[in-house]
mmCIF file of C-alpha atoms in Angstrom:
data_model
loop_
_atom_site.group_PDB
_atom_site.id
_atom_site.type_symbol
_atom_site.label_atom_id
_atom_site.label_comp_id
_atom_site.label_asym_id
_atom_site.label_seq_id
_atom_site.Cartn_x
_atom_site.Cartn_y
_atom_site.Cartn_z
ATOM 1 C CA MET E 1 50.635 218.395 89.200
ATOM 2 C CA LEU E 2 48.019 216.199 87.614
ATOM 3 C CA PRO E 3 47.145 212.806 88.546
ATOM 4 C CA CYS E 4 49.027 209.930 87.166
ATOM 5 C CA LEU E 5 48.445 206.724 86.320
ATOM 6 C CA PRO E 6 49.768 203.764 85.562
ATOM 7 C CA MET E 7 49.464 202.529 81.777
ATOM 8 C CA SER E 8 49.814 198.558 80.561
ATOM 9 C CA VAL E 9 51.753 198.162 77.646
ATOM 10 C CA ALA E 10 49.976 198.469 73.935
ATOM 11 C CA GLU E 11 50.150 196.889 70.560
ATOM 12 C CA PRO E 12 53.475 197.620 69.323
ATOM 13 C CA ALA E 13 54.015 200.387 66.387
ATOM 14 C CA PRO E 14 53.203 198.687 63.249
ATOM 15 C CA ALA E 15 55.462 198.521 60.335
ATOM 16 C CA PRO E 16 56.424 200.957 58.056
ATOM 17 C CA LEU E 17 53.240 201.606 55.336
ATOM 18 C CA SER E 18 55.955 200.468 52.637
ATOM 19 C CA SER E 19 55.881 197.399 53.475
ATOM 20 C CA PRO E 20 52.299 196.696 54.964
ATOM 21 C CA PRO E 21 52.603 194.827 58.513
ATOM 22 C CA LEU E 22 51.189 191.358 59.629
ATOM 23 C CA ALA E 23 48.035 191.632 61.609
ATOM 24 C CA PRO E 24 48.578 190.528 65.126
ATOM 25 C CA PRO E 25 46.905 188.157 66.977
ATOM 26 C CA PRO E 26 43.197 189.454 68.475
ATOM 27 C CA GLN E 27 43.443 190.498 71.451
ATOM 28 C CA PRO E 28 41.462 188.943 74.714
ATOM 29 C CA LEU E 29 39.141 191.841 76.271
ATOM 30 C CA THR E 30 40.302 190.996 79.810
ATOM 31 C CA PHE E 31 39.620 193.792 82.176
ATOM 32 C CA ALA E 32 43.380 194.617 82.159
ATOM 33 C CA VAL E 33 42.687 195.815 78.272
ATOM 34 C CA VAL E 34 38.968 197.487 78.491
ATOM 35 C CA GLY E 35 38.202 197.643 82.212
ATOM 36 C CA ALA E 36 38.967 200.921 82.887
ATOM 37 C CA GLY E 37 38.106 202.367 79.526
ATOM 38 C CA ALA E 38 34.878 200.562 80.218
ATOM 39 C CA VAL E 39 33.907 202.325 83.558
ATOM 40 C CA ALA E 40 35.308 206.016 81.876
ATOM 41 C CA PHE E 41 33.076 205.712 78.543
ATOM 42 C CA LEU E 42 30.220 204.713 80.953
ATOM 43 C CA CYS E 43 30.529 207.969 82.840
ATOM 44 C CA LEU E 44 31.288 209.914 80.061
ATOM 45 C CA GLY E 45 27.921 208.439 78.540
ATOM 46 C CA VAL E 46 25.903 209.817 81.118
ATOM 47 C CA LEU E 47 26.873 213.401 81.721
ATOM 48 C CA GLN E 48 26.736 213.305 77.511
ATOM 49 C CA ALA E 49 22.923 212.950 77.387
ATOM 50 C CA ILE E 50 21.951 214.233 80.642
ATOM 51 C CA TYR E 51 21.561 217.753 79.594
ATOM 52 C CA GLY E 52 18.685 217.206 77.165
ATOM 53 C CA PRO E 53 16.200 215.350 79.865
ATOM 54 C CA ALA E 54 17.166 217.847 82.142
ATOM 55 C CA PHE E 55 16.204 221.075 81.196
ATOM 56 C CA PRO E 56 12.945 220.790 82.793
ATOM 57 C CA ALA E 57 14.551 220.386 85.968
ATOM 58 C CA PHE E 58 16.949 222.843 85.146
ATOM 59 C CA GLU E 59 13.733 225.647 84.331
ATOM 60 C CA GLU E 60 12.577 224.883 87.953
ATOM 61 C CA ARG E 61 15.568 224.723 90.110
ATOM 62 C CA PHE E 62 17.343 228.122 88.186
ATOM 63 C CA GLY E 63 13.957 229.927 86.843
ATOM 64 C CA VAL E 64 14.883 230.077 83.756
ATOM 65 C CA VAL E 65 13.242 230.562 80.520
ATOM 66 C CA THR E 66 12.622 227.894 77.662
ATOM 67 C CA ALA E 67 14.010 229.907 75.436
ATOM 68 C CA ARG E 68 17.291 229.799 77.540
ATOM 69 C CA VAL E 69 17.831 226.404 78.976
ATOM 70 C CA GLY E 70 19.172 225.389 76.327
ATOM 71 C CA LEU E 71 22.499 227.485 77.027
ATOM 72 C CA ILE E 72 23.906 224.684 79.481
ATOM 73 C CA ALA E 73 23.861 222.070 76.591
ATOM 74 C CA SER E 74 25.497 224.898 74.258
ATOM 75 C CA ALA E 75 28.166 225.183 77.513
ATOM 76 C CA HIS E 76 28.726 221.876 77.678
ATOM 77 C CA PHE E 77 29.301 220.422 74.024
ATOM 78 C CA ILE E 78 31.407 224.130 73.409
ATOM 79 C CA GLY E 79 34.052 222.545 76.240
ATOM 80 C CA SER E 80 33.564 219.045 74.900
ATOM 81 C CA ALA E 81 34.412 219.995 71.216
ATOM 82 C CA ALA E 82 37.630 222.182 72.627
ATOM 83 C CA ALA E 83 39.049 220.297 74.162
ATOM 84 C CA PRO E 84 40.261 217.101 72.105
ATOM 85 C CA PRO E 85 42.455 218.874 70.373
ATOM 86 C CA LEU E 86 44.223 220.293 73.500
ATOM 87 C CA ALA E 87 44.521 215.900 75.054
ATOM 88 C CA GLY E 88 46.284 215.536 71.576
ATOM 89 C CA LEU E 89 48.973 218.260 72.128
ATOM 90 C CA LEU E 90 49.269 217.022 76.149
ATOM 91 C CA LEU E 91 49.637 213.311 75.539
ATOM 92 C CA ALA E 92 52.964 213.465 73.874
ATOM 93 C CA ARG E 93 54.089 215.439 76.883
ATOM 94 C CA LEU E 94 52.389 214.145 79.936
ATOM 95 C CA GLY E 95 51.165 210.554 78.818
ATOM 96 C CA VAL E 96 47.701 209.075 78.956
ATOM 97 C CA GLY E 97 47.472 208.349 82.476
ATOM 98 C CA ARG E 98 48.294 211.987 83.564
ATOM 99 C CA VAL E 99 45.778 213.632 80.869
ATOM 100 C CA VAL E 100 43.018 211.303 81.442
ATOM 101 C CA GLY E 101 43.619 212.276 85.342
ATOM 102 C CA GLY E 102 43.384 216.256 84.965
ATOM 103 C CA ALA E 103 40.762 215.406 82.525
ATOM 104 C CA PHE E 104 38.509 213.588 85.005
ATOM 105 C CA THR E 105 39.475 215.737 87.682
ATOM 106 C CA LEU E 106 37.978 218.845 85.604
ATOM 107 C CA LEU E 107 34.998 217.231 84.730
ATOM 108 C CA ALA E 108 34.109 215.832 88.276
ATOM 109 C CA ALA E 109 35.049 219.819 89.567
ATOM 110 C CA GLY E 110 32.278 221.114 86.585
ATOM 111 C CA ALA E 111 29.960 218.766 88.002
ATOM 112 C CA LEU E 112 30.044 219.077 91.548
ATOM 113 C CA LEU E 113 29.760 222.859 90.418
ATOM 114 C CA VAL E 114 26.487 222.439 88.514
ATOM 115 C CA ALA E 115 25.248 220.731 91.750
ATOM 116 C CA ALA E 116 26.146 223.224 93.965
ATOM 117 C CA ALA E 117 25.689 226.746 91.536
ATOM 118 C CA PRO E 118 23.428 228.814 93.256
ATOM 119 C CA THR E 119 23.126 230.859 90.368
ATOM 120 C CA TRP E 120 22.497 230.387 86.464
ATOM 121 C CA PRO E 121 26.148 231.582 85.390
ATOM 122 C CA LEU E 122 27.942 229.468 87.536
ATOM 123 C CA ALA E 123 25.507 226.415 86.822
ATOM 124 C CA LEU E 124 26.489 227.624 82.790
ATOM 125 C CA LEU E 125 30.390 227.745 83.966
ATOM 126 C CA GLY E 126 29.915 224.056 85.811
ATOM 127 C CA ALA E 127 28.351 222.598 82.373
ATOM 128 C CA LEU E 128 31.617 224.522 80.096
ATOM 129 C CA LEU E 129 34.100 223.189 82.553
ATOM 130 C CA GLY E 130 32.641 219.559 82.651
ATOM 131 C CA GLY E 131 32.247 219.456 79.017
ATOM 132 C CA LEU E 132 36.070 220.648 78.789
ATOM 133 C CA GLY E 133 37.109 217.506 81.047
ATOM 134 C CA LEU E 134 34.879 215.022 79.173
ATOM 135 C CA GLY E 135 36.840 216.071 75.955
ATOM 136 C CA GLY E 136 39.985 215.814 76.806
ATOM 137 C CA VAL E 137 38.767 212.108 78.296
ATOM 138 C CA SER E 138 37.053 211.434 75.055
ATOM 139 C CA GLY E 139 40.299 212.701 73.411
ATOM 140 C CA ALA E 140 43.096 211.045 74.747
ATOM 141 C CA LEU E 141 40.993 207.302 75.508
ATOM 142 C CA ASN E 142 39.703 207.604 72.112
ATOM 143 C CA ALA E 143 43.587 207.705 70.680
ATOM 144 C CA ALA E 144 44.673 204.916 73.532
ATOM 145 C CA TYR E 145 42.123 202.803 72.445
ATOM 146 C CA ALA E 146 42.255 203.136 68.568
ATOM 147 C CA GLY E 147 45.915 201.878 69.234
ATOM 148 C CA VAL E 148 44.899 199.178 70.899
ATOM 149 C CA GLY E 149 42.606 197.921 67.754
ATOM 150 C CA THR E 150 39.143 197.926 66.806
ATOM 151 C CA ARG E 151 37.604 194.865 69.498
ATOM 152 C CA ALA E 152 38.990 197.392 72.337
ATOM 153 C CA ILE E 153 37.826 200.877 71.121
ATOM 154 C CA ASN E 154 34.068 199.481 69.730
ATOM 155 C CA PHE E 155 34.241 197.974 73.453
ATOM 156 C CA VAL E 156 34.158 200.647 75.526
ATOM 157 C CA ASN E 157 32.307 202.905 73.085
ATOM 158 C CA ALA E 158 30.073 199.989 73.521
ATOM 159 C CA LEU E 159 29.702 201.468 77.200
ATOM 160 C CA PHE E 160 29.276 205.143 76.353
ATOM 161 C CA GLY E 161 26.048 204.423 74.666
ATOM 162 C CA VAL E 162 24.850 202.322 77.943
ATOM 163 C CA GLY E 163 25.593 205.141 80.051
ATOM 164 C CA SER E 164 23.548 207.571 77.299
ATOM 165 C CA MET E 165 20.617 205.298 78.253
ATOM 166 C CA LEU E 166 21.073 205.436 82.018
ATOM 167 C CA ALA E 167 21.298 208.893 82.195
ATOM 168 C CA PRO E 168 17.132 209.761 81.803
ATOM 169 C CA LEU E 169 16.836 206.621 84.472
ATOM 170 C CA LEU E 170 19.513 208.700 86.798
ATOM 171 C CA LEU E 171 17.682 212.335 86.676
ATOM 172 C CA ALA E 172 14.142 210.446 87.130
ATOM 173 C CA LEU E 173 15.379 208.470 90.328
ATOM 174 C CA THR E 174 16.859 211.624 91.912
ATOM 175 C CA ALA E 175 13.274 213.484 90.981
ATOM 176 C CA ARG E 176 11.818 211.020 93.044
ATOM 177 C CA GLN E 177 14.030 210.592 95.693
ATOM 178 C CA ALA E 178 13.895 215.007 95.999
ATOM 179 C CA GLY E 179 10.490 215.252 95.050
ATOM 180 C CA SER E 180 10.771 217.223 92.432
ATOM 181 C CA PRO E 181 12.801 217.422 89.149
ATOM 182 C CA GLY E 182 14.817 220.399 90.158
ATOM 183 C CA GLY E 183 15.254 219.185 93.709
ATOM 184 C CA GLY E 184 17.072 216.240 92.122
ATOM 185 C CA LEU E 185 19.060 217.914 90.302
ATOM 186 C CA PRO E 186 22.221 218.058 92.126
ATOM 187 C CA LEU E 187 22.453 214.317 93.525
ATOM 188 C CA ALA E 188 22.267 213.944 89.669
ATOM 189 C CA PHE E 189 25.276 215.334 89.105
ATOM 190 C CA VAL E 190 26.835 214.533 92.439
ATOM 191 C CA THR E 191 26.217 211.130 91.254
ATOM 192 C CA ILE E 192 28.597 211.891 87.562
ATOM 193 C CA ALA E 193 31.137 212.960 90.068
ATOM 194 C CA VAL E 194 31.213 209.629 91.438
ATOM 195 C CA LEU E 195 31.733 207.914 88.677
ATOM 196 C CA ALA E 196 34.452 210.165 87.505
ATOM 197 C CA GLY E 197 36.433 208.956 91.140
ATOM 198 C CA LEU E 198 35.723 205.643 89.940
ATOM 199 C CA SER E 199 36.748 205.877 86.887
ATOM 200 C CA LEU E 200 39.822 207.021 88.477
ATOM 201 C CA LEU E 201 40.164 204.245 90.707
ATOM 202 C CA ALA E 202 39.530 201.833 88.077
ATOM 203 C CA ALA E 203 42.820 203.761 85.872
ATOM 204 C CA ARG E 204 44.793 203.025 88.967
ATOM 205 C CA LEU E 205 43.527 199.107 88.935
ATOM 206 C CA TRP E 206 43.582 198.310 85.984
ATOM 207 C CA GLY E 207 45.964 200.849 83.672
ATOM 208 C CA LEU E 208 45.084 202.427 80.860
ATOM 209 C CA PRO E 209 46.839 201.454 76.970
ATOM 210 C CA ARG E 210 49.955 203.557 75.838
ATOM 211 C CA LEU E 211 49.598 205.151 72.459
ATOM 212 C CA LEU E 212 51.344 203.722 69.178
ATOM 213 C CA GLN E 213 54.318 205.188 68.527
ATOM 214 C CA ASP E 214 54.409 207.512 65.458
ATOM 215 C CA THR E 215 56.277 205.877 62.684
ATOM 216 C CA GLY E 216 57.160 208.656 60.529
ATOM 217 C CA THR E 217 57.250 206.952 57.413
ATOM 218 C CA GLU E 218 54.633 209.674 55.423
ATOM 219 C CA SER E 219 55.490 212.654 54.243
ATOM 220 C CA SER E 220 53.679 215.895 55.725
ATOM 221 C CA GLN E 221 52.010 216.287 52.750
ATOM 222 C CA ALA E 222 50.602 212.775 52.361
ATOM 223 C CA ARG E 223 49.976 212.812 55.657
ATOM 224 C CA ARG E 224 47.879 215.968 55.636
ATOM 225 C CA SER E 225 45.843 214.501 52.623
ATOM 226 C CA THR E 226 45.072 211.647 54.928
ATOM 227 C CA LEU E 227 44.323 213.616 57.919
ATOM 228 C CA ALA E 228 41.551 215.494 55.767
ATOM 229 C CA LEU E 229 39.969 212.161 54.280
ATOM 230 C CA PHE E 230 39.704 210.709 58.178
ATOM 231 C CA ALA E 231 38.250 214.141 59.341
ATOM 232 C CA GLY E 232 35.568 214.075 56.010
ATOM 233 C CA LEU E 233 35.143 211.128 56.927
ATOM 234 C CA LEU E 234 33.878 211.449 60.788
ATOM 235 C CA LEU E 235 32.249 214.888 60.085
ATOM 236 C CA LEU E 236 29.685 213.378 57.359
ATOM 237 C CA TYR E 237 29.093 210.536 59.709
ATOM 238 C CA VAL E 238 28.372 212.180 63.062
ATOM 239 C CA GLY E 239 26.464 214.195 61.075
ATOM 240 C CA VAL E 240 24.083 210.894 60.122
ATOM 241 C CA GLU E 241 24.030 209.761 63.469
ATOM 242 C CA VAL E 242 23.661 212.508 65.300
ATOM 243 C CA GLY E 243 20.914 213.585 62.403
ATOM 244 C CA SER E 244 19.275 210.866 62.461
ATOM 245 C CA GLY E 245 18.549 210.419 65.786
ATOM 246 C CA ALA E 246 17.925 214.134 66.179
ATOM 247 C CA TRP E 247 15.265 214.196 63.610
ATOM 248 C CA ALA E 248 13.375 210.634 63.518
ATOM 249 C CA ALA E 249 10.827 211.440 65.820
ATOM 250 C CA ASN E 250 9.501 214.597 64.239
ATOM 251 C CA TYR E 251 9.826 212.583 60.437
ATOM 252 C CA LEU E 252 7.903 209.461 61.921
ATOM 253 C CA GLY E 253 5.571 211.995 63.539
ATOM 254 C CA ALA E 254 4.862 213.864 60.619
ATOM 255 C CA VAL E 255 4.436 210.863 58.345
ATOM 256 C CA GLY E 256 1.444 209.337 61.038
ATOM 257 C CA HIS E 257 3.490 206.854 63.349
ATOM 258 C CA ALA E 258 2.192 206.513 67.011
ATOM 259 C CA SER E 259 5.396 205.754 68.748
ATOM 260 C CA PRO E 260 8.141 207.738 67.466
ATOM 261 C CA ALA E 261 10.387 207.917 70.818
ATOM 262 C CA LEU E 262 9.818 203.824 71.089
ATOM 263 C CA VAL E 263 11.794 204.220 67.723
ATOM 264 C CA VAL E 264 14.525 206.759 68.554
ATOM 265 C CA SER E 265 15.434 204.737 71.632
ATOM 266 C CA ALA E 266 15.083 201.102 69.165
ATOM 267 C CA TYR E 267 17.759 203.177 67.611
ATOM 268 C CA TRP E 268 19.780 204.477 69.896
ATOM 269 C CA GLY E 269 19.459 200.766 71.446
ATOM 270 C CA GLY E 270 20.934 199.311 68.404
ATOM 271 C CA LEU E 271 23.907 201.414 67.949
ATOM 272 C CA THR E 272 24.949 200.183 71.332
ATOM 273 C CA VAL E 273 24.393 196.136 70.511
ATOM 274 C CA SER E 274 26.469 196.573 67.132
ATOM 275 C CA ARG E 275 29.705 198.035 68.608
ATOM 276 C CA VAL E 276 29.349 195.101 71.569
ATOM 277 C CA LEU E 277 29.016 192.351 68.511
ATOM 278 C CA THR E 278 31.684 194.351 66.575
ATOM 279 C CA SER E 279 33.928 193.653 69.785
ATOM 280 C CA LEU E 280 33.028 190.506 69.496
ATOM 281 C CA PHE E 281 33.459 189.226 66.488
ATOM 282 C CA ALA E 282 35.261 191.397 64.414
ATOM 283 C CA SER E 283 39.085 190.003 64.611
ATOM 284 C CA HIS E 284 39.353 189.487 61.430
ATOM 285 C CA VAL E 285 37.953 192.026 59.805
ATOM 286 C CA ALA E 286 40.273 195.095 58.328
ATOM 287 C CA PRO E 287 39.045 198.260 60.056
ATOM 288 C CA GLY E 288 38.626 199.751 56.567
ATOM 289 C CA ARG E 289 36.210 197.201 54.845
ATOM 290 C CA LEU E 290 34.643 197.010 58.017
ATOM 291 C CA VAL E 291 33.233 200.879 57.781
ATOM 292 C CA LEU E 292 32.374 200.525 54.232
ATOM 293 C CA GLY E 293 30.452 198.118 54.546
ATOM 294 C CA ALA E 294 28.212 199.812 57.589
ATOM 295 C CA ALA E 295 28.336 203.046 55.654
ATOM 296 C CA LEU E 296 26.686 201.511 52.495
ATOM 297 C CA LEU E 297 23.742 199.345 54.701
ATOM 298 C CA ALA E 298 23.579 202.972 56.576
ATOM 299 C CA ALA E 299 23.065 205.019 53.136
ATOM 300 C CA VAL E 300 20.644 201.757 52.165
ATOM 301 C CA GLY E 301 18.769 201.492 55.462
ATOM 302 C CA SER E 302 18.240 206.248 55.406
ATOM 303 C CA ALA E 303 16.781 205.607 51.674
ATOM 304 C CA LEU E 304 14.652 202.816 53.223
ATOM 305 C CA THR E 305 13.115 205.714 55.833
ATOM 306 C CA ALA E 306 11.549 207.371 52.721
ATOM 307 C CA LEU E 307 9.129 204.254 52.897
ATOM 308 C CA PRO E 308 6.764 205.514 55.762
ATOM 309 C CA ALA E 309 5.500 202.160 55.898
ATOM 310 C CA LEU E 310 9.162 200.834 56.754
ATOM 311 C CA ALA E 311 10.404 203.522 58.276
ATOM 312 C CA PRO E 312 10.486 202.370 61.966
ATOM 313 C CA PHE E 313 12.548 199.082 61.143
ATOM 314 C CA ALA E 314 14.752 201.284 58.479
ATOM 315 C CA TYR E 315 15.689 203.589 61.229
ATOM 316 C CA VAL E 316 17.041 200.668 63.857
ATOM 317 C CA LEU E 317 18.812 199.318 60.869
ATOM 318 C CA VAL E 318 20.747 202.421 60.201
ATOM 319 C CA GLY E 319 21.371 202.604 64.204
ATOM 320 C CA VAL E 320 22.998 198.698 63.597
ATOM 321 C CA ALA E 321 24.570 200.164 60.469
ATOM 322 C CA CYS E 322 26.374 203.120 62.075
ATOM 323 C CA GLY E 323 27.380 201.779 65.671
ATOM 324 C CA PRO E 324 31.395 200.051 64.450
ATOM 325 C CA ILE E 325 31.502 203.077 62.152
ATOM 326 C CA PHE E 326 33.086 205.689 64.539
ATOM 327 C CA PRO E 327 34.977 203.544 67.099
ATOM 328 C CA THR E 328 36.327 201.433 63.991
ATOM 329 C CA THR E 329 37.586 204.845 61.828
ATOM 330 C CA LEU E 330 39.602 205.616 64.509
ATOM 331 C CA ALA E 331 41.392 202.292 65.016
ATOM 332 C CA TRP E 332 41.765 202.347 61.285
ATOM 333 C CA ALA E 333 43.268 205.926 61.607
ATOM 334 C CA ALA E 334 45.878 205.273 64.339
ATOM 335 C CA ARG E 335 47.852 203.360 62.258
ATOM 336 C CA ARG E 336 48.339 205.969 59.572
ATOM 337 C CA ILE E 337 48.654 209.566 61.799
ATOM 338 C CA PRO E 338 50.057 209.743 65.188
ATOM 339 C CA ALA E 339 48.268 209.589 68.355
ATOM 340 C CA ARG E 340 47.458 213.209 69.116
ATOM 341 C CA LEU E 341 45.782 214.021 65.814
ATOM 342 C CA VAL E 342 43.272 211.350 66.645
ATOM 343 C CA ALA E 343 42.483 213.012 69.446
ATOM 344 C CA SER E 344 41.672 215.839 66.839
ATOM 345 C CA LEU E 345 39.296 214.074 64.434
ATOM 346 C CA LEU E 346 36.999 214.029 67.492
ATOM 347 C CA VAL E 347 36.754 218.165 66.506
ATOM 348 C CA SER E 348 35.368 217.323 62.704
ATOM 349 C CA GLY E 349 33.190 214.428 64.462
ATOM 350 C CA SER E 350 31.006 217.409 66.592
ATOM 351 C CA VAL E 351 31.695 220.059 63.511
ATOM 352 C CA GLY E 352 28.690 217.729 61.979
ATOM 353 C CA GLY E 353 26.730 216.839 64.903
ATOM 354 C CA VAL E 354 25.886 220.832 64.460
ATOM 355 C CA LEU E 355 25.804 221.001 61.104
ATOM 356 C CA MET E 356 23.321 217.984 59.876
ATOM 357 C CA PRO E 357 20.393 218.929 62.413
ATOM 358 C CA TRP E 358 20.584 222.454 61.669
ATOM 359 C CA LEU E 359 20.405 221.325 57.837
ATOM 360 C CA LEU E 360 17.558 218.627 58.452
ATOM 361 C CA GLY E 361 15.671 221.772 60.400
ATOM 362 C CA LEU E 362 16.327 223.807 57.214
ATOM 363 C CA GLY E 363 15.123 221.121 54.959
ATOM 364 C CA PHE E 364 12.092 219.780 57.390
ATOM 365 C CA THR E 365 10.396 223.686 57.477
ATOM 366 C CA GLY E 366 10.994 224.411 54.127
ATOM 367 C CA ALA E 367 10.550 221.871 52.103
ATOM 368 C CA GLY E 368 8.714 219.636 54.229
ATOM 369 C CA SER E 369 8.793 215.610 56.433
ATOM 370 C CA TRP E 370 10.350 214.130 52.879
ATOM 371 C CA ALA E 371 13.731 216.281 53.200
ATOM 372 C CA VAL E 372 14.792 214.145 56.200
ATOM 373 C CA PRO E 373 15.242 210.772 54.608
ATOM 374 C CA ALA E 374 16.612 212.929 50.960
ATOM 375 C CA LEU E 375 18.618 214.636 53.178
ATOM 376 C CA LEU E 376 20.146 211.922 55.202
ATOM 377 C CA THR E 377 20.239 209.246 51.924
ATOM 378 C CA GLY E 378 22.252 211.809 50.387
ATOM 379 C CA ALA E 379 24.904 211.934 53.455
ATOM 380 C CA ALA E 380 25.281 208.420 54.015
ATOM 381 C CA ALA E 381 26.120 207.512 50.160
ATOM 382 C CA LEU E 382 28.507 210.507 50.137
ATOM 383 C CA LEU E 383 30.175 209.236 53.942
ATOM 384 C CA ALA E 384 30.361 205.294 51.799
ATOM 385 C CA VAL E 385 31.773 207.212 48.292
ATOM 386 C CA LEU E 386 34.541 209.145 51.135
ATOM 387 C CA VAL E 387 35.187 205.934 53.113
ATOM 388 C CA ALA E 388 36.010 204.024 49.403
ATOM 389 C CA LEU E 389 38.096 206.833 48.618
ATOM 390 C CA THR E 390 39.998 206.568 51.844
ATOM 391 C CA LEU E 391 40.485 202.821 51.717
ATOM 392 C CA ARG E 392 41.836 203.158 48.119
ATOM 393 C CA ARG E 393 44.215 205.650 49.371
ATOM 394 C CA VAL E 394 45.529 204.342 52.329
ATOM 395 C CA GLY E 395 44.403 200.756 52.361
ATOM 396 C CA PRO E 396 42.085 198.522 54.901
ATOM 397 C CA GLY E 397 44.380 198.395 58.323
ATOM 398 C CA LEU E 398 45.119 195.889 60.736
ATOM 399 C CA GLU E 399 42.550 193.615 61.444
ATOM 400 C CA GLY E 400 41.769 192.791 65.189
#
């Protein structure tokens, strides 16, 4: 039996699309609304970001060569990409609390298996299980918080960014404690399992939002069209976000900047800070209009990265612009498609996160460094066009 977590009451379902509903008053960001989600997304951020910085530690602990160590990140991402559609299907049957409880149990089991694994194949299995758990929690909670509104989902996703920034620090601290990077791995992954347990405890104490009820006012054909627009939007967005973060250092190094790593850190910091600011000040902006403005700003910032003198500042601008797009898009989509399909949208984002870095790598090696800003600017411009089309098709959505 999966753990059953209590759920607090979220916003009522919107009125039928034929007569647009009035926006409810903004919901205060109290612990009752976002407490459990904040702890949960902090845990998810740590696990998501830990594998890349831990590659040297895995090489030392398991004796794997550099060419094979990336398999553990691949196993994690395969699991995290496969889980959201399954979570979406289970949400209607089990509810948010049970899906999150079961997924966090799986995440903790995977982290503990990585910590205790005596062999490389078992470590890969642990990464796969942990990825499945992360994808399940992310799918369920993003679907639930999307129904609460723009401010709440931006806040909890900001904590994901904080967790991502803490992951390298966790590795450094555990390595120092153990006396070597490989020796610190068990403690690092046990810490993640403990965070998963604390997330379950927080959910019991503060509850989780319920899913919005499906109004069923659109025809199946119209719903498929709406789903396709949001899926394409997230595919392009995650491609821009991940592509910018993954290739900024290579591009900046190629054009002569001395501290590309600092710029990359500022890029992710800008993304996180902008989500916090959105959660505080976006209560009177419709989601569709906010996403369009952010996409246009991302396109401008991406274009400015082509100018070497402005590139470091432009990457920070891109990070600030990208911050609210993903969570706000989910809040926008939650008013137009069933919650279980909101969870499945995360898969299209994963596809974008795989395709764009690969395309940028081909461009960088085949055409030179200029291909990075060119491809990212094209993708960001196409994103803005698709957001405008989506805005025209489904409307701006509810404020708050």
